[in-house]
Amino acid sequence: MIFKPTPLAGAYVIELERRQDDRGSFARAFCAREFAVQGLACSFVQANLSTNVARGTIRGMHFQLNPHAEVKMIRCVRGSLYDVIVDLREGSPTFRQWFGAELSEDNGLMMYVPAGFAHGLQALTDGATAYYLVDAFYAPGAEGGCRYDDPAIGIHWPLPVTAISEKDVAWPLL
């Protein structure tokens, strides 16, 4: 795996190192040893699957409050999506800054999201499906979020919004 730092401190886009031959390809999708060498969390306790019916669908921006803050590792396993993270760690040099990257079944990229970040995504294709790992169990009482269209953050989504939950529209502005 190739760990590429994003402009946000502690967040990475992870590229697979594919081995190709006439049968197809092989790549290591996760290795605790390689994550540990990078100083990254590598003890995941839950895996989630999120399927989006229509392109333009937005899910987010979600996070878990301390002490239930979670690290996430997101991969697109079907279609394509635009994955967005926002640094909400007070005192961080990249506080309230955002970063987005296209994750797709073709490019195989993953987003490593540190604890203290909000996370969201927009489906770029119908049926886009995200598979992600988290290092903490979901705690309903610790759920938090911020608006996908908060002007204080200024996320530039690639498509018009076609679907979003009432809860995600109702998150407070920063």
PDB file of C-alpha atoms in Angstrom:
ATOM      1  CA  MET A   1       0.000   0.000   0.000  1.00  0.00           C
ATOM      2  CA  ILE A   2       1.097   3.531  -0.744  1.00  0.00           C
ATOM      3  CA  PHE A   3       0.119   6.081   1.942  1.00  0.00           C
ATOM      4  CA  LYS A   4      -0.327   9.553   0.433  1.00  0.00           C
ATOM      5  CA  PRO A   5      -0.808  12.352   2.989  1.00  0.00           C
ATOM      6  CA  THR A   6      -3.694  14.723   2.284  1.00  0.00           C
ATOM      7  CA  PRO A   7      -3.477  18.460   3.022  1.00  0.00           C
ATOM      8  CA  LEU A   8      -5.253  17.689   6.337  1.00  0.00           C
ATOM      9  CA  ALA A   9      -2.943  16.585   9.140  1.00  0.00           C
ATOM     10  CA  GLY A  10      -3.201  12.851   9.868  1.00  0.00           C
ATOM     11  CA  ALA A  11      -5.499  11.976   6.940  1.00  0.00           C
ATOM     12  CA  TYR A  12      -4.370   9.812   4.020  1.00  0.00           C
ATOM     13  CA  VAL A  13      -5.443   8.556   0.635  1.00  0.00           C
ATOM     14  CA  ILE A  14      -4.186   4.995   0.370  1.00  0.00           C
ATOM     15  CA  GLU A  15      -3.333   3.523  -3.012  1.00  0.00           C
ATOM     16  CA  LEU A  16      -3.176  -0.191  -3.645  1.00  0.00           C
ATOM     17  CA  GLU A  17      -0.010  -1.737  -5.027  1.00  0.00           C
ATOM     18  CA  ARG A  18      -1.524  -4.051  -7.613  1.00  0.00           C
ATOM     19  CA  ARG A  19       0.312  -7.035  -8.972  1.00  0.00           C
ATOM     20  CA  GLN A  20      -0.976  -7.724 -12.478  1.00  0.00           C
ATOM     21  CA  ASP A  21      -0.671 -10.828 -14.647  1.00  0.00           C
ATOM     22  CA  ASP A  22      -2.736 -12.611 -17.292  1.00  0.00           C
ATOM     23  CA  ARG A  23      -5.227 -13.832 -14.647  1.00  0.00           C
ATOM     24  CA  GLY A  24      -6.007 -10.321 -13.383  1.00  0.00           C
ATOM     25  CA  SER A  25      -4.619  -8.528 -10.366  1.00  0.00           C
ATOM     26  CA  PHE A  26      -3.885  -8.954  -6.676  1.00  0.00           C
ATOM     27  CA  ALA A  27      -3.442  -6.256  -4.042  1.00  0.00           C
ATOM     28  CA  ARG A  28      -3.225  -6.164  -0.282  1.00  0.00           C
ATOM     29  CA  ALA A  29      -6.284  -4.180   0.877  1.00  0.00           C
ATOM     30  CA  PHE A  30      -5.185  -3.901   4.503  1.00  0.00           C
ATOM     31  CA  CYS A  31      -2.118  -4.785   6.569  1.00  0.00           C
ATOM     32  CA  ALA A  32      -1.963  -3.950  10.276  1.00  0.00           C
ATOM     33  CA  ARG A  33       1.842  -3.948  10.153  1.00  0.00           C
ATOM     34  CA  GLU A  34       1.951  -1.356   7.346  1.00  0.00           C
ATOM     35  CA  PHE A  35      -0.615   0.819   9.143  1.00  0.00           C
ATOM     36  CA  ALA A  36       1.375   0.602  12.400  1.00  0.00           C
ATOM     37  CA  VAL A  37       4.576   1.675  10.602  1.00  0.00           C
ATOM     38  CA  GLN A  38       2.695   4.808   9.497  1.00  0.00           C
ATOM     39  CA  GLY A  39       1.478   5.365  13.083  1.00  0.00           C
ATOM     40  CA  LEU A  40      -2.147   4.799  12.053  1.00  0.00           C
ATOM     41  CA  ALA A  41      -4.956   3.043  13.905  1.00  0.00           C
ATOM     42  CA  CYS A  42      -5.234  -0.515  12.738  1.00  0.00           C
ATOM     43  CA  SER A  43      -7.614  -2.204  15.155  1.00  0.00           C
ATOM     44  CA  PHE A  44     -10.986  -2.038  13.432  1.00  0.00           C
ATOM     45  CA  VAL A  45     -14.076  -3.344  15.250  1.00  0.00           C
ATOM     46  CA  GLN A  46     -16.894  -2.739  12.774  1.00  0.00           C
ATOM     47  CA  ALA A  47     -17.424  -2.824   8.998  1.00  0.00           C
ATOM     48  CA  ASN A  48     -20.225  -0.901   7.276  1.00  0.00           C
ATOM     49  CA  LEU A  49     -21.695  -0.976   3.779  1.00  0.00           C
ATOM     50  CA  SER A  50     -23.493   2.040   2.297  1.00  0.00           C
ATOM     51  CA  THR A  51     -25.309   1.765  -1.037  1.00  0.00           C
ATOM     52  CA  ASN A  52     -26.658   4.829  -2.830  1.00  0.00           C
ATOM     53  CA  VAL A  53     -29.473   4.414  -5.336  1.00  0.00           C
ATOM     54  CA  ALA A  54     -28.930   7.610  -7.345  1.00  0.00           C
ATOM     55  CA  ARG A  55     -25.929   9.647  -8.394  1.00  0.00           C
ATOM     56  CA  GLY A  56     -25.855  12.979  -6.575  1.00  0.00           C
ATOM     57  CA  THR A  57     -26.904  11.419  -3.250  1.00  0.00           C
ATOM     58  CA  ILE A  58     -25.058  12.893  -0.262  1.00  0.00           C
ATOM     59  CA  ARG A  59     -24.476  11.150   3.069  1.00  0.00           C
ATOM     60  CA  GLY A  60     -22.864  13.262   5.763  1.00  0.00           C
ATOM     61  CA  MET A  61     -21.170  15.072   7.309  1.00  0.00           C
ATOM     62  CA  HIS A  62     -20.969  12.637  10.263  1.00  0.00           C
ATOM     63  CA  PHE A  63     -18.737  12.093  13.281  1.00  0.00           C
ATOM     64  CA  GLN A  64     -18.818  10.570  16.758  1.00  0.00           C
ATOM     65  CA  LEU A  65     -18.188  12.804  19.776  1.00  0.00           C
ATOM     66  CA  ASN A  66     -15.500  11.981  22.337  1.00  0.00           C
ATOM     67  CA  PRO A  67     -14.967   9.599  23.997  1.00  0.00           C
ATOM     68  CA  HIS A  68     -16.508   7.659  21.085  1.00  0.00           C
ATOM     69  CA  ALA A  69     -14.615   9.432  18.272  1.00  0.00           C
ATOM     70  CA  GLU A  70     -13.719   6.953  15.556  1.00  0.00           C
ATOM     71  CA  VAL A  71     -11.141   6.397  12.865  1.00  0.00           C
ATOM     72  CA  LYS A  72     -12.647   5.376   9.513  1.00  0.00           C
ATOM     73  CA  MET A  73     -11.172   3.772   6.427  1.00  0.00           C
ATOM     74  CA  ILE A  74     -13.425   4.115   3.368  1.00  0.00           C
ATOM     75  CA  ARG A  75     -13.286   2.281   0.026  1.00  0.00           C
ATOM     76  CA  CYS A  76     -15.699   2.378  -2.915  1.00  0.00           C
ATOM     77  CA  VAL A  77     -16.499  -1.189  -3.979  1.00  0.00           C
ATOM     78  CA  ARG A  78     -19.066  -0.398  -6.679  1.00  0.00           C
ATOM     79  CA  GLY A  79     -19.246   2.595  -8.989  1.00  0.00           C
ATOM     80  CA  SER A  80     -17.694   5.877  -7.944  1.00  0.00           C
ATOM     81  CA  LEU A  81     -18.076   8.380  -5.130  1.00  0.00           C
ATOM     82  CA  TYR A  82     -16.619  11.664  -3.960  1.00  0.00           C
ATOM     83  CA  ASP A  83     -15.375  11.201  -0.396  1.00  0.00           C
ATOM     84  CA  VAL A  84     -15.042  14.296   1.813  1.00  0.00           C
ATOM     85  CA  ILE A  85     -13.428  14.855   5.200  1.00  0.00           C
ATOM     86  CA  VAL A  86     -13.410  17.940   7.436  1.00  0.00           C
ATOM     87  CA  ASP A  87     -10.927  18.468  10.267  1.00  0.00           C
ATOM     88  CA  LEU A  88     -12.927  19.398  13.383  1.00  0.00           C
ATOM     89  CA  ARG A  89     -10.074  19.001  15.870  1.00  0.00           C
ATOM     90  CA  GLU A  90      -9.793  22.234  17.851  1.00  0.00           C
ATOM     91  CA  GLY A  91      -6.183  23.397  17.845  1.00  0.00           C
ATOM     92  CA  SER A  92      -5.309  21.483  14.668  1.00  0.00           C
ATOM     93  CA  PRO A  93      -3.393  23.515  12.048  1.00  0.00           C
ATOM     94  CA  THR A  94      -6.005  22.355   9.492  1.00  0.00           C
ATOM     95  CA  PHE A  95      -9.070  23.006  11.713  1.00  0.00           C
ATOM     96  CA  ARG A  96     -12.272  23.462   9.622  1.00  0.00           C
ATOM     97  CA  GLN A  97     -10.482  22.680   6.367  1.00  0.00           C
ATOM     98  CA  TRP A  98     -11.854  20.038   4.021  1.00  0.00           C
ATOM     99  CA  PHE A  99     -10.441  17.603   1.511  1.00  0.00           C
ATOM    100  CA  GLY A 100     -12.175  15.453  -1.088  1.00  0.00           C
ATOM    101  CA  ALA A 101     -11.082  12.648  -3.392  1.00  0.00           C
ATOM    102  CA  GLU A 102     -12.768  10.386  -5.908  1.00  0.00           C
ATOM    103  CA  LEU A 103     -12.862   6.786  -4.745  1.00  0.00           C
ATOM    104  CA  SER A 104     -13.997   4.183  -7.250  1.00  0.00           C
ATOM    105  CA  GLU A 105     -14.055   0.467  -7.833  1.00  0.00           C
ATOM    106  CA  ASP A 106     -11.592   1.102 -10.681  1.00  0.00           C
ATOM    107  CA  ASN A 107      -8.997   3.248  -8.882  1.00  0.00           C
ATOM    108  CA  GLY A 108      -9.168   1.214  -5.631  1.00  0.00           C
ATOM    109  CA  LEU A 109      -8.225   4.224  -3.502  1.00  0.00           C
ATOM    110  CA  MET A 110      -9.107   4.360   0.199  1.00  0.00           C
ATOM    111  CA  MET A 111      -9.539   7.344   2.509  1.00  0.00           C
ATOM    112  CA  TYR A 112      -8.093   7.114   6.018  1.00  0.00           C
ATOM    113  CA  VAL A 113     -10.081   9.446   8.294  1.00  0.00           C
ATOM    114  CA  PRO A 114      -8.615  10.254  11.724  1.00  0.00           C
ATOM    115  CA  ALA A 115     -10.739  10.608  14.861  1.00  0.00           C
ATOM    116  CA  GLY A 116     -12.085  14.138  15.199  1.00  0.00           C
ATOM    117  CA  PHE A 117     -12.976  14.483  11.519  1.00  0.00           C
ATOM    118  CA  ALA A 118     -16.422  14.748   9.938  1.00  0.00           C
ATOM    119  CA  HIS A 119     -16.953  12.432   6.977  1.00  0.00           C
ATOM    120  CA  GLY A 120     -19.380  12.401   4.086  1.00  0.00           C
ATOM    121  CA  LEU A 121     -19.691  11.269   0.511  1.00  0.00           C
ATOM    122  CA  GLN A 122     -21.543  11.958  -2.715  1.00  0.00           C
ATOM    123  CA  ALA A 123     -22.445   9.174  -5.135  1.00  0.00           C
ATOM    124  CA  LEU A 124     -21.014   9.931  -8.577  1.00  0.00           C
ATOM    125  CA  THR A 125     -22.755   6.923 -10.136  1.00  0.00           C
ATOM    126  CA  ASP A 126     -26.077   5.209  -9.570  1.00  0.00           C
ATOM    127  CA  GLY A 127     -25.579   2.349  -7.131  1.00  0.00           C
ATOM    128  CA  ALA A 128     -22.276   3.640  -5.750  1.00  0.00           C
ATOM    129  CA  THR A 129     -21.374   1.513  -2.732  1.00  0.00           C
ATOM    130  CA  ALA A 130     -18.937   2.369   0.061  1.00  0.00           C
ATOM    131  CA  TYR A 131     -17.414  -0.216   2.375  1.00  0.00           C
ATOM    132  CA  TYR A 132     -15.749   1.156   5.449  1.00  0.00           C
ATOM    133  CA  LEU A 133     -14.078   0.057   8.630  1.00  0.00           C
ATOM    134  CA  VAL A 134     -14.238   1.886  11.971  1.00  0.00           C
ATOM    135  CA  ASP A 135     -12.100   1.458  15.072  1.00  0.00           C
ATOM    136  CA  ALA A 136     -14.877   2.155  17.618  1.00  0.00           C
ATOM    137  CA  PHE A 137     -18.355   0.777  18.074  1.00  0.00           C
ATOM    138  CA  TYR A 138     -21.218   3.064  17.042  1.00  0.00           C
ATOM    139  CA  ALA A 139     -22.624   4.988  20.017  1.00  0.00           C
ATOM    140  CA  PRO A 140     -26.021   6.527  19.122  1.00  0.00           C
ATOM    141  CA  GLY A 141     -25.825   9.124  21.911  1.00  0.00           C
ATOM    142  CA  ALA A 142     -22.460  10.380  20.623  1.00  0.00           C
ATOM    143  CA  GLU A 143     -23.594  10.990  17.053  1.00  0.00           C
ATOM    144  CA  GLY A 144     -22.713  14.389  15.621  1.00  0.00           C
ATOM    145  CA  GLY A 145     -22.661  16.139  12.310  1.00  0.00           C
ATOM    146  CA  CYS A 146     -22.281  19.374  10.428  1.00  0.00           C
ATOM    147  CA  ARG A 147     -24.036  20.663   7.348  1.00  0.00           C
ATOM    148  CA  TYR A 148     -22.860  19.463   3.943  1.00  0.00           C
ATOM    149  CA  ASP A 149     -23.404  23.030   2.636  1.00  0.00           C
ATOM    150  CA  ASP A 150     -22.007  25.001   5.599  1.00  0.00           C
ATOM    151  CA  PRO A 151     -20.480  28.208   4.182  1.00  0.00           C
ATOM    152  CA  ALA A 152     -17.888  28.204   6.991  1.00  0.00           C
ATOM    153  CA  ILE A 153     -16.477  25.006   5.456  1.00  0.00           C
ATOM    154  CA  GLY A 154     -17.234  25.632   1.770  1.00  0.00           C
ATOM    155  CA  ILE A 155     -17.224  22.077   0.410  1.00  0.00           C
ATOM    156  CA  HIS A 156     -17.456  21.991  -3.391  1.00  0.00           C
ATOM    157  CA  TRP A 157     -19.555  18.935  -4.257  1.00  0.00           C
ATOM    158  CA  PRO A 158     -19.075  17.791  -7.873  1.00  0.00           C
ATOM    159  CA  LEU A 159     -22.795  17.186  -8.616  1.00  0.00           C
ATOM    160  CA  PRO A 160     -26.108  18.795  -7.695  1.00  0.00           C
ATOM    161  CA  VAL A 161     -27.667  17.114  -4.660  1.00  0.00           C
ATOM    162  CA  THR A 162     -30.360  14.611  -5.722  1.00  0.00           C
ATOM    163  CA  ALA A 163     -31.027  13.022  -2.323  1.00  0.00           C
ATOM    164  CA  ILE A 164     -30.060  13.717   1.298  1.00  0.00           C
ATOM    165  CA  SER A 165     -31.634  12.677   4.580  1.00  0.00           C
ATOM    166  CA  GLU A 166     -33.682  15.086   6.695  1.00  0.00           C
ATOM    167  CA  LYS A 167     -31.195  14.511   9.521  1.00  0.00           C
ATOM    168  CA  ASP A 168     -28.231  15.505   7.343  1.00  0.00           C
ATOM    169  CA  VAL A 169     -29.973  18.704   6.183  1.00  0.00           C
ATOM    170  CA  ALA A 170     -30.749  19.582   9.820  1.00  0.00           C
ATOM    171  CA  TRP A 171     -27.191  19.409  11.222  1.00  0.00           C
ATOM    172  CA  PRO A 172     -26.179  22.801  12.679  1.00  0.00           C
ATOM    173  CA  LEU A 173     -23.931  25.276  10.932  1.00  0.00           C
ATOM    174  CA  LEU A 174     -20.474  25.731  12.467  1.00  0.00           C
TER     175      LEU A 174
END
